[in-house]
CSV table of C-alpha atoms in Angstrom, one decimal:
chain,number,residue,atom,x,y,z
L,1,MET,CA,12.9,10.1,-6.8
L,2,SER,CA,11.0,13.3,-7.5
L,3,GLY,CA,13.4,15.3,-5.3
L,4,GLN,CA,12.3,13.5,-2.2
L,5,THR,CA,15.2,12.9,0.2
L,6,LEU,CA,14.7,11.0,3.4
L,7,GLY,CA,18.3,10.4,4.2
L,8,GLY,CA,18.5,6.8,3.1
L,9,GLN,CA,19.4,4.6,0.2
L,10,THR,CA,17.2,4.0,-2.8
L,11,LEU,CA,16.2,0.5,-4.1
L,12,VAL,CA,14.2,-0.6,-7.1
L,13,ILE,CA,11.7,-3.4,-7.2
L,14,ARG,CA,10.1,-4.7,-10.4
L,15,GLY,CA,6.6,-6.1,-10.6
L,16,ARG,CA,3.5,-6.5,-12.7
L,17,LYS,CA,0.9,-3.7,-13.2
L,18,VAL,CA,-2.6,-4.4,-11.9
L,19,VAL,CA,-3.9,-0.8,-12.2
L,20,GLY,CA,-1.8,1.7,-14.2
L,21,GLY,CA,-0.6,5.1,-13.2
L,22,VAL,CA,2.1,6.8,-11.1
L,23,ALA,CA,1.9,7.8,-7.5
L,24,GLU,CA,4.2,8.3,-4.5
L,25,GLY,CA,3.9,8.6,-0.8
L,26,GLU,CA,4.9,7.3,2.6
L,27,ALA,CA,4.8,3.5,2.9
L,28,MET,CA,2.3,1.9,5.3
L,29,VAL,CA,3.4,-1.8,5.7
L,30,THR,CA,1.6,-4.7,7.3
L,31,ARG,CA,2.1,-8.4,7.2
L,32,ASP,CA,-1.6,-8.9,7.9
L,33,GLN,CA,-4.1,-9.4,5.1
L,34,ILE,CA,-6.7,-6.7,4.9
L,35,SER,CA,-10.5,-7.2,5.1
L,36,GLY,CA,-12.5,-4.7,3.1
L,37,TRP,CA,-16.0,-5.4,4.5
L,38,GLY,CA,-15.8,-4.7,8.2
L,39,GLY,CA,-12.1,-4.3,8.3
L,40,ILE,CA,-11.8,-0.7,7.1
L,41,ASP,CA,-13.8,2.5,7.5
L,42,PRO,CA,-13.9,3.9,4.0
L,43,ARG,CA,-15.0,7.4,5.3
L,44,THR,CA,-11.6,7.9,6.9
L,45,GLY,CA,-9.4,5.3,5.3
L,46,THR,CA,-8.8,3.8,8.7
L,47,VAL,CA,-8.3,0.1,9.5
L,48,VAL,CA,-10.8,-0.9,12.1
L,49,GLU,CA,-10.4,-4.6,12.2
L,50,THR,CA,-10.0,-5.6,15.9
L,51,ARG,CA,-6.8,-7.6,15.8
L,52,HIS,CA,-5.1,-6.0,12.8
L,53,SER,CA,-1.6,-4.6,13.2
L,54,LEU,CA,-2.8,-1.3,11.5
L,55,ARG,CA,-5.9,-0.8,13.7
L,56,GLY,CA,-6.7,2.8,14.1
L,57,GLN,CA,-4.3,4.0,11.4
L,58,SER,CA,-5.4,5.6,8.1
L,59,PHE,CA,-3.9,4.5,4.8
L,60,ALA,CA,-5.3,7.6,3.0
L,61,GLY,CA,-2.7,8.9,0.6
L,62,LYS,CA,-0.1,6.3,1.6
L,63,VAL,CA,1.4,3.5,-0.4
L,64,LEU,CA,-0.2,0.4,1.2
L,65,VAL,CA,2.1,-2.6,1.2
L,66,PHE,CA,0.4,-5.8,2.3
L,67,PRO,CA,0.2,-9.5,1.5
L,68,GLY,CA,-3.3,-9.4,0.0
L,69,ALA,CA,-7.1,-9.3,0.7
L,70,LYS,CA,-9.2,-11.5,3.0
L,71,GLY,CA,-12.9,-11.7,3.6
L,72,SER,CA,-15.8,-11.3,1.3
L,73,SER,CA,-16.4,-9.5,-2.0
L,74,GLY,CA,-17.1,-6.4,0.0
L,75,TRP,CA,-13.6,-5.3,-0.7
L,76,SER,CA,-14.6,-3.6,-3.9
L,77,ALA,CA,-17.5,-1.8,-2.4
L,78,MET,CA,-15.5,-0.5,0.5
L,79,PHE,CA,-12.6,0.7,-1.6
L,80,HIS,CA,-15.0,2.3,-4.1
L,81,VAL,CA,-16.6,4.3,-1.3
L,82,ALA,CA,-13.1,5.2,0.0
L,83,ARG,CA,-12.3,6.6,-3.5
L,84,LEU,CA,-15.5,8.6,-3.4
L,85,MET,CA,-14.5,9.9,0.0
L,86,ASN,CA,-10.9,10.6,-1.2
L,87,THR,CA,-9.4,8.3,1.4
L,88,VAL,CA,-7.9,5.6,-0.8
L,89,PRO,CA,-4.2,4.7,-0.6
L,90,ALA,CA,-2.0,6.5,-3.1
L,91,ALA,CA,-1.0,3.1,-4.4
L,92,PHE,CA,-1.3,-0.6,-3.5
L,93,LEU,CA,1.6,-3.1,-3.5
L,94,PHE,CA,0.5,-6.7,-2.6
L,95,ASN,CA,1.8,-10.2,-3.0
L,96,GLU,CA,-1.2,-12.4,-3.5
L,97,MET,CA,-3.5,-11.7,-6.4
L,98,THR,CA,-7.2,-12.6,-5.8
L,99,THR,CA,-10.4,-11.4,-7.4
L,100,LYS,CA,-11.1,-9.4,-4.3
L,101,VAL,CA,-8.0,-7.4,-4.4
L,102,ALA,CA,-8.0,-7.0,-8.1
L,103,LEU,CA,-11.5,-5.6,-8.3
L,104,GLY,CA,-10.9,-3.5,-5.1
L,105,THR,CA,-7.8,-1.8,-6.6
L,106,VAL,CA,-9.5,-1.3,-10.0
L,107,VAL,CA,-12.4,0.6,-8.4
L,108,SER,CA,-10.0,2.6,-6.2
L,109,HIS,CA,-8.2,4.0,-9.4
L,110,SER,CA,-5.0,3.8,-7.4
L,111,PRO,CA,-1.8,2.5,-9.2
L,112,SER,CA,-1.4,-1.1,-8.1
L,113,MET,CA,1.2,-3.8,-8.6
L,114,THR,CA,1.9,-7.5,-7.7
L,115,ASP,CA,4.2,-10.3,-8.8
L,116,PHE,CA,7.5,-8.7,-7.7
L,117,ASP,CA,11.1,-9.7,-8.3
L,118,ARG,CA,11.7,-9.0,-4.5
L,119,ASP,CA,9.2,-9.3,-1.7
L,120,PRO,CA,8.1,-5.8,-0.9
L,121,LEU,CA,7.3,-6.9,2.7
L,122,GLU,CA,11.0,-7.7,3.1
L,123,CYS,CA,12.3,-4.5,1.4
L,124,ILE,CA,9.9,-1.8,2.4
L,125,GLU,CA,9.2,-0.4,5.9
L,126,THR,CA,6.6,1.9,7.2
L,127,GLY,CA,7.9,5.4,6.7
L,128,ASP,CA,10.0,4.7,3.6
L,129,TRP,CA,9.2,7.0,0.7
L,130,VAL,CA,7.8,4.9,-2.3
L,131,ARG,CA,7.3,5.9,-5.9
L,132,VAL,CA,5.1,3.5,-7.8
L,133,ASP,CA,5.2,3.6,-11.6
L,134,ALA,CA,2.8,0.8,-12.4
L,135,ASP,CA,2.8,1.5,-16.1
L,136,ARG,CA,6.6,0.8,-16.2
L,137,GLY,CA,6.4,-2.0,-13.5
L,138,ILE,CA,8.9,-0.1,-11.3
L,139,VAL,CA,8.7,0.7,-7.6
L,140,GLU,CA,11.4,3.0,-6.3
L,141,VAL,CA,12.0,3.0,-2.5
L,142,THR,CA,13.9,5.6,-0.6
L,143,LYS,CA,14.7,4.1,2.8
L,144,LYS,CA,13.9,6.3,5.8
L,145,ASN,CA,16.8,7.2,8.0
L,146,ASN,CA,16.8,4.4,10.6
L,147,HIS,CA,19.9,5.6,12.3
L,148,ASN,CA,18.5,8.7,13.9
L,149,PRO,CA,17.1,8.0,17.4
L,150,GLU,CA,15.4,11.4,17.4
L,151,ALA,CA,13.3,10.5,14.3
L,152,ALA,CA,9.7,9.8,14.9
L,153,PRO,CA,8.6,6.1,14.5
């Protein structure tokens, strides 16, 4: 796991490459679909959708784990701008493949995967360290230390 130790166990999830490459970072997990147009601020990589569980949080440089995209075809435009602003997620892991999310991940140039052998929403928690090797179809997850009450949420 590239020398990253967060005090937890490591698990492996296999899936299908959407956009190739290798990236790693802290996981940001939501069970809510993400709207590109009107749901994110591409200048900061922040979710701005009013009732979204990640509202006010930035996904820039994180591994974004989510069910899929919702809304219009503006997904690709917003994530293209986010790439230009250097605020895209390090990688995307999502369950539902649609043309919105496919094109959005392609224009982001971030490694992206779907069609997993285990549901990443069930296996990955915000704060886990995740290494995505989309070329090999492998996601390595180092679980955060959930047993330390002193640890930041």
